[in-house]
CSV table of C-alpha atoms and ligand atoms in Angstrom, one decimal:
chain,number,residue,atom,x,y,z
A,300,MET,CA,260.7,204.2,101.3
A,301,VAL,CA,258.8,206.0,98.4
A,302,ILE,CA,255.1,205.5,99.2
A,303,LYS,CA,252.5,205.5,96.4
A,304,PRO,CA,248.8,204.5,97.0
A,305,LYS,CA,248.0,200.8,96.6
A,306,VAL,CA,244.3,200.7,96.1
A,307,ARG,CA,242.5,197.3,96.2
A,308,GLY,CA,238.8,197.5,95.8
A,309,PHE,CA,237.3,199.8,98.4
A,310,ILE,CA,240.4,200.0,100.5
A,311,CYS,CA,243.9,201.4,100.2
A,312,THR,CA,246.4,198.9,101.7
A,313,ASN,CA,249.1,201.5,102.6
A,314,ALA,CA,249.3,205.0,103.9
A,315,HIS,CA,251.6,208.0,103.8
A,316,PRO,CA,252.9,209.3,107.1
A,317,MET,CA,253.5,212.9,105.9
A,318,GLY,CA,250.1,213.0,104.1
A,319,CYS,CA,248.2,211.8,107.1
A,320,ALA,CA,250.0,214.4,109.2
A,321,ALA,CA,249.1,217.1,106.7
A,322,SER,CA,245.5,216.0,106.8
A,323,VAL,CA,245.4,216.0,110.7
A,324,SER,CA,247.0,219.5,110.7
A,325,GLU,CA,244.4,220.8,108.3
A,326,GLN,CA,241.6,219.6,110.6
A,327,ILE,CA,243.4,221.1,113.6
A,328,GLN,CA,243.8,224.5,111.8
A,329,TYR,CA,240.1,224.4,110.9
A,330,VAL,CA,239.1,223.8,114.6
A,331,LYS,CA,241.4,226.6,115.8
A,332,GLN,CA,239.9,229.1,113.4
A,333,GLN,CA,236.4,228.4,114.5
A,334,GLY,CA,234.8,229.7,117.7
A,335,GLY,CA,232.0,228.7,120.0
A,336,TYR,CA,234.0,226.8,122.6
A,337,ASP,CA,232.3,228.3,125.6
A,338,SER,CA,231.6,225.4,128.0
A,339,GLY,CA,232.7,222.0,127.0
A,340,PRO,CA,234.5,218.8,128.0
A,341,LYS,CA,237.6,218.6,130.0
A,342,ASN,CA,238.5,214.9,130.0
A,343,VAL,CA,237.4,213.0,126.9
A,344,LEU,CA,237.4,209.3,126.1
A,345,VAL,CA,237.2,208.6,122.3
A,346,LEU,CA,236.5,205.0,121.3
A,347,GLY,CA,237.5,204.8,117.6
A,348,CYS,CA,239.8,207.8,117.8
A,349,SER,CA,242.1,207.4,114.8
A,350,THR,CA,240.1,208.1,111.7
A,351,GLY,CA,236.8,209.6,110.4
A,352,TYR,CA,234.3,210.9,112.9
A,353,GLY,CA,236.1,209.7,116.0
A,354,LEU,CA,239.4,211.5,115.0
A,355,ALA,CA,237.4,214.7,114.3
A,356,SER,CA,235.8,214.4,117.8
A,357,ARG,CA,239.2,214.0,119.4
A,358,ILE,CA,240.5,217.1,117.5
A,359,VAL,CA,237.5,219.3,118.4
A,360,SER,CA,237.8,218.2,122.1
A,361,ALA,CA,241.6,218.9,122.3
A,362,PHE,CA,242.2,221.8,120.0
A,363,GLY,CA,238.8,223.5,120.4
A,364,TYR,CA,238.1,223.0,124.1
A,365,GLY,CA,241.6,222.3,125.3
A,366,ALA,CA,240.5,218.9,126.7
A,367,SER,CA,242.7,216.0,127.7
A,368,THR,CA,242.0,213.1,125.4
A,369,LEU,CA,242.3,209.4,125.9
A,370,GLY,CA,241.8,207.4,122.7
A,371,VAL,CA,241.3,203.8,121.7
A,372,CYS,CA,241.8,202.5,118.2
A,373,PHE,CA,242.7,199.3,116.3
A,374,GLU,CA,245.5,200.1,114.0
A,375,LYS,CA,248.5,198.4,112.5
A,376,ALA,CA,252.0,199.6,113.4
A,377,PRO,CA,254.6,200.0,110.6
A,378,THR,CA,257.4,197.6,109.9
A,379,GLU,CA,260.6,198.1,108.0
A,380,ARG,CA,258.9,197.0,104.8
A,381,LYS,CA,255.2,198.0,105.3
A,382,THR,CA,253.6,201.2,106.1
A,383,ALA,CA,251.3,201.5,109.1
A,384,THR,CA,247.6,202.0,108.6
A,385,ALA,CA,246.4,205.6,108.2
A,386,GLY,CA,244.8,205.7,111.7
A,387,TRP,CA,248.2,204.9,113.1
A,388,TYR,CA,249.9,207.8,111.3
A,389,ASN,CA,246.9,210.1,112.1
A,390,THR,CA,247.3,209.2,115.8
A,391,ALA,CA,251.1,209.9,115.7
A,392,ALA,CA,250.4,213.3,114.1
A,393,PHE,CA,247.7,214.1,116.7
A,394,HIS,CA,250.1,213.2,119.6
A,395,GLN,CA,252.9,215.4,118.2
A,396,GLN,CA,250.7,218.4,117.9
A,397,ALA,CA,249.0,217.9,121.2
A,398,GLN,CA,252.4,217.7,122.9
A,399,GLU,CA,253.5,220.9,121.2
A,400,GLN,CA,250.4,222.6,122.6
A,401,GLY,CA,250.9,221.1,126.1
A,402,LEU,CA,247.7,219.0,125.8
A,403,TYR,CA,247.4,215.6,127.5
A,404,ALA,CA,246.9,212.8,125.0
A,405,ARG,CA,247.2,209.1,125.4
A,406,THR,CA,246.2,206.3,123.0
A,407,LEU,CA,245.7,202.6,123.6
A,408,ASN,CA,245.8,200.5,120.5
A,409,GLY,CA,243.8,197.2,120.7
A,410,ASP,CA,240.4,195.7,120.7
A,411,ALA,CA,237.8,198.1,122.2
A,412,PHE,CA,235.3,195.3,122.4
A,413,SER,CA,237.4,193.3,124.9
A,414,THR,CA,237.1,193.4,128.7
A,415,GLU,CA,240.9,193.8,128.9
A,416,MET,CA,240.8,197.1,127.0
A,417,LYS,CA,238.0,198.4,129.2
A,418,GLN,CA,240.1,197.6,132.3
A,419,GLN,CA,243.2,199.2,130.7
A,420,VAL,CA,241.3,202.4,130.0
A,421,ILE,CA,239.9,202.5,133.5
A,422,ASP,CA,243.4,202.2,134.9
A,423,VAL,CA,244.7,205.0,132.8
A,424,ILE,CA,241.8,207.3,133.7
A,425,LYS,CA,242.3,206.6,137.4
A,426,GLN,CA,246.0,207.2,137.1
A,427,ASP,CA,246.0,210.3,134.8
A,428,LEU,CA,242.6,211.9,134.7
A,429,GLY,CA,240.5,210.9,137.7
A,430,GLN,CA,237.3,210.9,135.7
A,431,VAL,CA,236.0,211.5,132.2
A,432,ASP,CA,233.1,213.9,131.4
A,433,LEU,CA,232.6,212.9,127.7
A,434,VAL,CA,232.6,209.5,126.1
A,435,ILE,CA,232.5,209.4,122.3
A,436,TYR,CA,231.5,206.0,120.8
A,437,SER,CA,232.7,206.0,117.2
A,438,LEU,CA,233.7,202.4,116.4
A,439,ALA,CA,233.1,201.1,113.0
A,440,ALA,CA,234.1,197.4,112.8
A,441,PRO,CA,233.3,194.4,110.6
A,442,ARG,CA,233.4,191.9,113.5
A,443,ARG,CA,233.3,191.7,117.3
A,444,THR,CA,234.4,189.0,119.7
A,445,ASP,CA,231.8,188.7,122.5
A,446,PRO,CA,233.8,189.3,125.7
A,447,GLU,CA,231.6,186.9,127.7
A,448,THR,CA,231.4,183.9,125.3
A,449,GLY,CA,234.4,184.4,123.0
A,450,GLU,CA,232.1,184.0,120.0
A,451,VAL,CA,233.0,186.1,116.9
A,452,TYR,CA,230.1,187.9,115.3
A,453,LYS,CA,230.4,189.3,111.8
A,454,SER,CA,228.3,192.2,110.4
A,455,THR,CA,226.8,192.1,107.0
A,456,LEU,CA,225.5,194.9,104.7
A,457,LYS,CA,222.3,193.5,103.3
A,458,PRO,CA,218.7,194.6,102.9
A,459,VAL,CA,216.1,193.3,105.3
A,460,GLY,CA,212.8,191.7,104.2
A,461,GLN,CA,213.3,191.6,100.5
A,462,ALA,CA,215.9,191.7,97.8
A,463,TYR,CA,216.9,195.1,96.5
A,464,LYS,CA,217.9,195.9,93.0
A,465,THR,CA,219.7,199.2,92.5
A,466,LYS,CA,222.4,201.1,90.7
A,467,THR,CA,225.9,201.0,92.1
A,468,TYR,CA,229.3,202.3,91.1
A,469,ASP,CA,232.3,199.9,91.1
A,470,THR,CA,235.2,202.2,92.0
A,471,ASP,CA,237.7,199.5,90.8
A,472,LYS,CA,236.4,199.1,87.3
A,473,ASP,CA,234.9,202.6,86.9
A,474,LEU,CA,231.6,201.0,86.1
A,475,VAL,CA,228.0,202.0,86.9
A,476,HIS,CA,225.9,198.8,87.0
A,477,GLU,CA,222.9,197.2,88.5
A,478,VAL,CA,223.2,195.0,91.6
A,479,GLU,CA,220.7,192.8,93.2
A,480,LEU,CA,221.3,192.5,96.9
A,481,GLU,CA,219.8,189.5,98.6
A,482,PRO,CA,218.0,190.0,101.9
A,483,ALA,CA,219.7,189.1,105.1
A,484,ASN,CA,218.5,186.1,107.2
A,485,ASP,CA,217.6,186.5,110.9
A,486,GLU,CA,221.1,185.3,112.0
A,487,GLU,CA,222.8,187.9,109.8
A,488,ILE,CA,220.6,190.6,111.2
A,489,PHE,CA,221.3,189.4,114.8
A,490,ASN,CA,225.0,189.3,114.2
A,491,THR,CA,225.1,192.8,112.7
A,492,VAL,CA,223.3,194.2,115.7
A,493,LYS,CA,225.8,192.4,117.9
A,494,VAL,CA,228.7,194.1,116.2
A,495,MET,CA,227.4,197.6,115.4
A,496,GLY,CA,224.4,197.9,117.9
A,497,GLY,CA,224.5,199.4,121.3
A,498,GLU,CA,225.6,196.5,123.5
A,499,ASP,CA,229.2,197.4,123.6
A,500,TRP,CA,228.5,201.1,124.2
A,501,GLU,CA,226.4,200.0,127.2
A,502,LEU,CA,229.2,197.7,128.4
A,503,TRP,CA,231.7,200.6,128.2
A,504,MET,CA,229.4,202.9,130.2
A,505,ASP,CA,228.7,200.2,132.8
A,506,ALA,CA,232.4,199.5,133.2
A,507,LEU,CA,233.3,203.2,133.6
A,508,GLY,CA,230.3,203.8,135.9
A,509,GLU,CA,231.2,200.8,138.2
A,510,ALA,CA,234.8,201.9,138.4
A,511,GLY,CA,233.7,205.4,139.5
A,512,VAL,CA,235.5,207.1,136.6
A,513,LEU,CA,232.4,208.9,135.1
A,514,ALA,CA,232.1,212.5,136.2
A,515,ASP,CA,228.7,213.9,137.4
A,516,ASP,CA,226.8,215.4,134.5
A,517,CYS,CA,228.9,213.5,132.0
A,518,LYS,CA,227.8,213.1,128.4
A,519,THR,CA,228.1,210.3,125.9
A,520,THR,CA,227.2,210.0,122.3
A,521,ALA,CA,227.3,207.3,119.6
A,522,TYR,CA,227.1,208.1,115.9
A,523,THR,CA,224.5,207.0,113.5
A,524,TYR,CA,223.5,207.5,109.9
A,525,ILE,CA,219.8,207.7,109.2
A,526,GLY,CA,219.6,209.0,105.6
A,527,LYS,CA,216.5,209.0,103.4
A,528,GLU,CA,214.6,207.0,100.8
A,529,LEU,CA,217.6,206.6,98.5
A,530,THR,CA,219.7,204.9,101.1
A,531,TRP,CA,217.1,203.3,103.3
A,532,PRO,CA,217.0,200.0,101.4
A,533,ILE,CA,220.7,199.4,101.9
A,534,TYR,CA,221.3,201.4,105.1
A,535,GLY,CA,218.5,202.8,107.3
A,536,HIS,CA,216.1,199.9,106.8
A,537,ALA,CA,218.9,197.3,106.2
A,538,THR,CA,221.0,195.2,108.6
A,539,ILE,CA,223.2,198.2,109.6
A,540,GLY,CA,220.0,200.3,110.2
A,541,LYS,CA,218.8,197.6,112.6
A,542,ALA,CA,222.0,197.8,114.5
A,543,LYS,CA,221.7,201.6,114.5
A,544,GLU,CA,218.1,201.3,115.9
A,545,ASP,CA,219.6,199.4,118.8
A,546,LEU,CA,221.7,202.5,119.6
A,547,ASP,CA,218.4,204.3,120.5
A,548,ARG,CA,217.6,201.5,122.9
A,549,ALA,CA,221.1,201.7,124.4
A,550,ALA,CA,221.0,205.5,124.8
A,551,GLN,CA,217.8,205.2,126.9
A,552,ALA,CA,219.3,202.3,128.9
A,553,ILE,CA,222.5,204.3,129.6
A,554,ARG,CA,220.4,207.4,130.7
A,555,THR,CA,218.4,205.2,133.1
A,556,LYS,CA,221.4,203.3,134.5
A,557,HIS,CA,223.5,206.3,135.1
A,558,LYS,CA,220.8,208.6,136.5
A,559,ASP,CA,222.7,209.1,139.7
A,560,LYS,CA,225.4,210.8,137.6
A,561,ARG,CA,222.8,212.8,135.6
A,562,ALA,CA,224.5,211.2,132.6
A,563,GLU,CA,223.2,212.4,129.2
A,564,ALA,CA,223.4,209.8,126.4
A,565,TYR,CA,222.6,210.7,122.8
A,566,VAL,CA,222.6,209.1,119.5
A,567,SER,CA,223.9,211.8,117.0
A,568,SER,CA,223.0,211.5,113.4
A,569,LEU,CA,225.7,212.7,111.0
A,570,LYS,CA,225.9,213.1,107.2
A,571,ALA,CA,227.2,210.6,104.8
A,572,LEU,CA,230.8,211.1,103.7
A,573,VAL,CA,233.8,209.2,102.6
A,574,THR,CA,235.5,207.3,105.4
A,575,GLN,CA,237.1,203.8,105.5
A,576,ALA,CA,233.8,202.5,106.9
A,577,SER,CA,231.4,204.1,104.4
A,578,SER,CA,233.4,203.2,101.3
A,579,ALA,CA,232.9,199.5,102.1
A,580,ILE,CA,229.1,199.9,101.9
A,581,PRO,CA,227.5,199.0,98.5
A,582,VAL,CA,225.8,201.9,96.7
A,583,MET,CA,227.4,204.5,99.1
A,584,PRO,CA,230.3,205.6,96.7
A,585,LEU,CA,227.6,206.4,94.0
A,586,TYR,CA,225.3,208.1,96.5
A,587,ILE,CA,228.2,210.1,98.1
A,588,SER,CA,229.5,211.2,94.7
A,589,LEU,CA,226.1,212.6,93.9
A,590,ILE,CA,225.6,214.4,97.2
A,591,TYR,CA,229.0,215.9,96.9
A,592,LYS,CA,228.0,217.4,93.6
A,593,VAL,CA,224.7,218.7,94.8
A,594,MET,CA,225.9,219.9,98.2
A,595,LYS,CA,229.0,221.7,96.8
A,596,GLN,CA,226.7,223.5,94.3
A,597,GLU,CA,224.4,224.5,97.3
A,598,GLY,CA,227.4,225.6,99.3
A,599,THR,CA,226.6,223.1,102.1
A,600,HIS,CA,229.3,220.5,101.6
A,601,GLU,CA,230.9,219.5,104.9
A,602,GLY,CA,233.5,216.9,106.0
A,603,CYS,CA,234.0,215.1,109.3
A,604,ILE,CA,235.6,218.1,111.0
A,605,GLU,CA,232.9,220.6,110.1
A,606,GLN,CA,230.2,218.1,111.1
A,607,ILE,CA,231.7,217.4,114.5
A,608,HIS,CA,232.6,221.0,115.2
A,609,GLY,CA,228.9,221.8,114.6
A,610,LEU,CA,227.7,218.8,116.7
A,611,PHE,CA,229.8,219.9,119.7
A,612,THR,CA,229.2,223.6,119.6
A,613,SER,CA,225.5,223.8,118.5
A,614,ARG,CA,224.1,220.5,119.9
A,615,LEU,CA,226.1,218.5,122.4
A,616,PHE,CA,227.3,221.5,124.5
A,617,ALA,CA,224.4,223.8,123.7
A,618,GLU,CA,222.2,225.0,126.6
A,619,GLN,CA,219.1,223.4,125.4
A,620,PRO,CA,220.0,221.0,122.6
A,621,GLU,CA,217.4,220.5,119.9
A,622,LEU,CA,216.4,216.9,119.8
A,623,ASP,CA,214.4,214.9,117.2
A,624,GLU,CA,211.3,212.9,118.0
A,625,ALA,CA,213.5,210.0,119.1
A,626,GLY,CA,215.6,212.1,121.3
A,627,ARG,CA,218.6,212.2,118.9
A,628,LEU,CA,220.9,215.1,118.0
A,629,ARG,CA,220.7,215.8,114.3
A,630,MET,CA,223.5,217.1,112.1
A,631,ASP,CA,222.3,215.6,108.8
A,632,GLY,CA,219.7,218.2,107.8
A,633,LYS,CA,221.7,219.8,105.1
A,634,GLU,CA,221.8,216.4,103.4
A,635,THR,CA,218.4,214.9,104.2
A,636,ASN,CA,216.1,218.0,103.6
A,637,ASP,CA,213.5,217.4,100.9
A,638,ALA,CA,214.9,219.9,98.4
A,639,THR,CA,218.4,218.5,98.4
A,640,GLN,CA,217.2,214.9,98.3
A,641,ALA,CA,215.0,215.8,95.3
A,642,LYS,CA,218.1,217.1,93.4
A,643,ILE,CA,220.0,213.9,94.3
A,644,LYS,CA,217.1,211.7,93.3
A,645,ALA,CA,216.9,213.5,89.9
A,646,LEU,CA,220.6,212.8,89.3
A,647,TRP,CA,220.3,209.3,90.6
A,648,ASP,CA,217.5,208.5,88.1
A,649,GLN,CA,219.6,209.9,85.2
A,650,VAL,CA,223.0,208.5,86.0
A,651,THR,CA,224.5,206.0,83.6
A,652,GLN,CA,227.9,204.7,82.7
A,653,GLU,CA,228.2,207.4,80.0
A,654,ASN,CA,227.3,210.4,82.1
A,655,PHE,CA,228.5,209.4,85.6
A,656,HIS,CA,231.6,211.6,85.7
A,657,GLU,CA,229.7,214.6,84.4
A,658,LEU,CA,226.7,214.2,86.8
A,659,SER,CA,228.6,213.2,89.9
A,660,ASP,CA,231.5,214.6,91.8
A,661,TYR,CA,233.4,211.3,91.7
A,662,ALA,CA,236.7,213.4,91.3
A,663,GLY,CA,235.9,214.9,94.7
A,664,TYR,CA,234.9,211.5,96.1
A,665,HIS,CA,238.2,209.9,94.9
A,666,HIS,CA,240.3,212.8,96.2
A,667,GLU,CA,238.7,212.4,99.6
A,668,PHE,CA,239.2,208.7,99.5
A,669,LEU,CA,242.9,209.0,98.7
A,670,LYS,CA,243.2,211.7,101.4
A,671,LEU,CA,242.0,209.2,104.0
A,672,PHE,CA,245.3,207.4,103.5
A,673,GLY,CA,247.4,210.5,103.2
A,674,PHE,CA,247.6,210.7,99.4
A,675,ASP,CA,246.7,213.3,96.9
A,676,ILE,CA,247.4,216.2,99.3
A,677,ASP,CA,248.9,219.4,98.1
A,678,GLY,CA,252.3,220.2,99.5
A,679,VAL,CA,253.3,216.6,100.2
A,680,ASP,CA,256.2,215.3,98.1
A,681,TYR,CA,255.2,211.8,97.1
A,682,ASP,CA,258.5,211.1,95.4
A,683,ALA,CA,260.5,211.7,98.5
A,684,ASP,CA,262.0,208.8,100.5
A,685,VAL,CA,260.2,208.7,103.8
A,686,ASP,CA,260.7,206.7,106.9
A,687,PRO,CA,257.5,204.6,107.6
A,688,GLN,CA,258.5,204.0,111.2
A,689,VAL,CA,256.6,206.8,112.8
A,690,GLY,CA,255.0,206.3,116.2
A,691,TRP,CA,253.9,208.1,119.3
B,195,NAD,P1,236.1,204.9,110.4
B,195,NAD,O1,236.3,203.6,109.8
B,195,NAD,O2,236.8,206.1,109.9
B,195,NAD,O3,236.6,204.8,112.0
B,195,NAD,C1,236.5,203.6,112.8
B,195,NAD,C2,237.3,203.8,114.0
B,195,NAD,O4,237.0,202.6,114.8
B,195,NAD,C3,238.8,203.8,113.8
B,195,NAD,O5,239.4,204.6,114.8
B,195,NAD,C4,239.2,202.3,114.1
B,195,NAD,O6,240.6,202.2,114.5
B,195,NAD,C5,238.3,202.0,115.2
B,195,NAD,N1,238.1,200.6,115.5
B,195,NAD,C6,237.5,199.7,114.6
B,195,NAD,N2,237.5,198.4,115.2
B,195,NAD,C7,238.0,198.6,116.5
B,195,NAD,C8,238.2,197.7,117.5
B,195,NAD,N3,237.8,196.4,117.5
B,195,NAD,N4,238.7,198.2,118.7
B,195,NAD,C9,239.1,199.5,118.7
B,195,NAD,N5,238.9,200.4,117.7
B,195,NAD,C10,238.3,200.0,116.6
B,195,NAD,O7,234.6,205.1,110.6
B,195,NAD,P2,233.6,206.3,110.6
B,195,NAD,O8,232.9,206.4,109.3
B,195,NAD,O9,234.2,207.5,111.2
B,195,NAD,O10,232.5,205.8,111.6
B,195,NAD,C11,232.4,206.1,112.9
B,195,NAD,C12,230.9,206.0,113.4
B,195,NAD,O11,230.2,207.1,112.6
B,195,NAD,C13,230.2,204.7,113.0
B,195,NAD,O12,229.3,204.4,114.0
B,195,NAD,C14,229.5,205.0,111.7
B,195,NAD,O13,228.4,204.2,111.5
B,195,NAD,C15,229.1,206.5,112.0
B,195,NAD,N6,228.7,207.3,110.8
B,195,NAD,C16,229.4,207.3,109.7
B,195,NAD,C17,229.0,208.0,108.6
B,195,NAD,C18,229.8,208.0,107.3
B,195,NAD,O14,229.2,208.4,106.3
B,195,NAD,N7,231.1,207.7,107.3
B,195,NAD,C19,227.8,208.8,108.6
B,195,NAD,C20,227.1,208.8,109.8
B,195,NAD,C21,227.6,208.0,110.9
């Protein structure tokens, strides 16, 4: 099969196995070239391990610290006529390289929100690892089935309190235009917190704790985006921001419940960048295209792997990690500092349909977007006939 990108709106509906493998290799090479892996995790559970920040966390754990990794993801397998999802191919490439290096890796593909998946993970930990000393919570999902009631909750991306009118960029039509986003009602806010808040993170930690598979002094972290004034109306102070606030509550609850294990639970704030999750958020493609421009000029541009390498080596496994006023680990300073935000705001105010490509780094954004699905990567022959049936 010759595989070319099929982009529909903010998603690409296919993926390239060789391209995904190249992108995973690039991240592994980066991690191997860096240092700072003094004391770190040995047995790591990564929830949301196949793409974005979760995949980067798995790569840093395995290829930086030499840890055994157990991953959970929700990806589609290939068929004879359809490619797999990118996360499937990323996982296959991760497994191949881990095996070559003699690193333990196992991945369970299914719904991390379910009780069954929690039990399967516990069984695998008991059988293969004994206990885990790090749990990464990196799920990004549009819906969640409540394991107790069976009710399906859907998240929404809407402002809270009042409507919000802003510029946005339509990646499909190459159009900068105004959008007016209606505020969410209480039910939509509640549902978004149900999906993306801290409840499931707590359920995971409870299940692992009760099963006796959490090591003493274990650590866990969930990822958040806090941002600044430009993104607050649609992120930080919006429905998704309410869900992320709930992570702070959950972190505290986890620390209290697992005191006997001296468990450390953190919310880690990361920078905005192109992933399958962020490209679905209105306004984000415009904002990210502008921050790429400014941060590349400042020499501070980072992707998932650089952020996570920094998070592990300079925060999560540092002797005395620096915390913000809410007890979070912060890796977003290069984006959210006042000087950088002022430059982004100046561009934001000026940007129009006419000057968008000149003022922004949309070319960089688009390249990164295609790369998520294994496309637009140097050295990959996109005219070659490839077998989509790759697995692990
Ligand atoms: P992503 O879409 O790249 O990854 C999501 C992962 O979750 C994938 O591995 C997917 O398979 C898995 N997943 C989704 N639903 C699942 C389910 N039901 N069961 C099992 N696995 C499931 O997302 P990302 O951008 O890396 O986001 C990860 C976390 O980082 C999120 O909490 C997000 O809010 C946060 N974050 C993202 C950004 C950003 O700019 N992308 C910035 C800061 C924080």
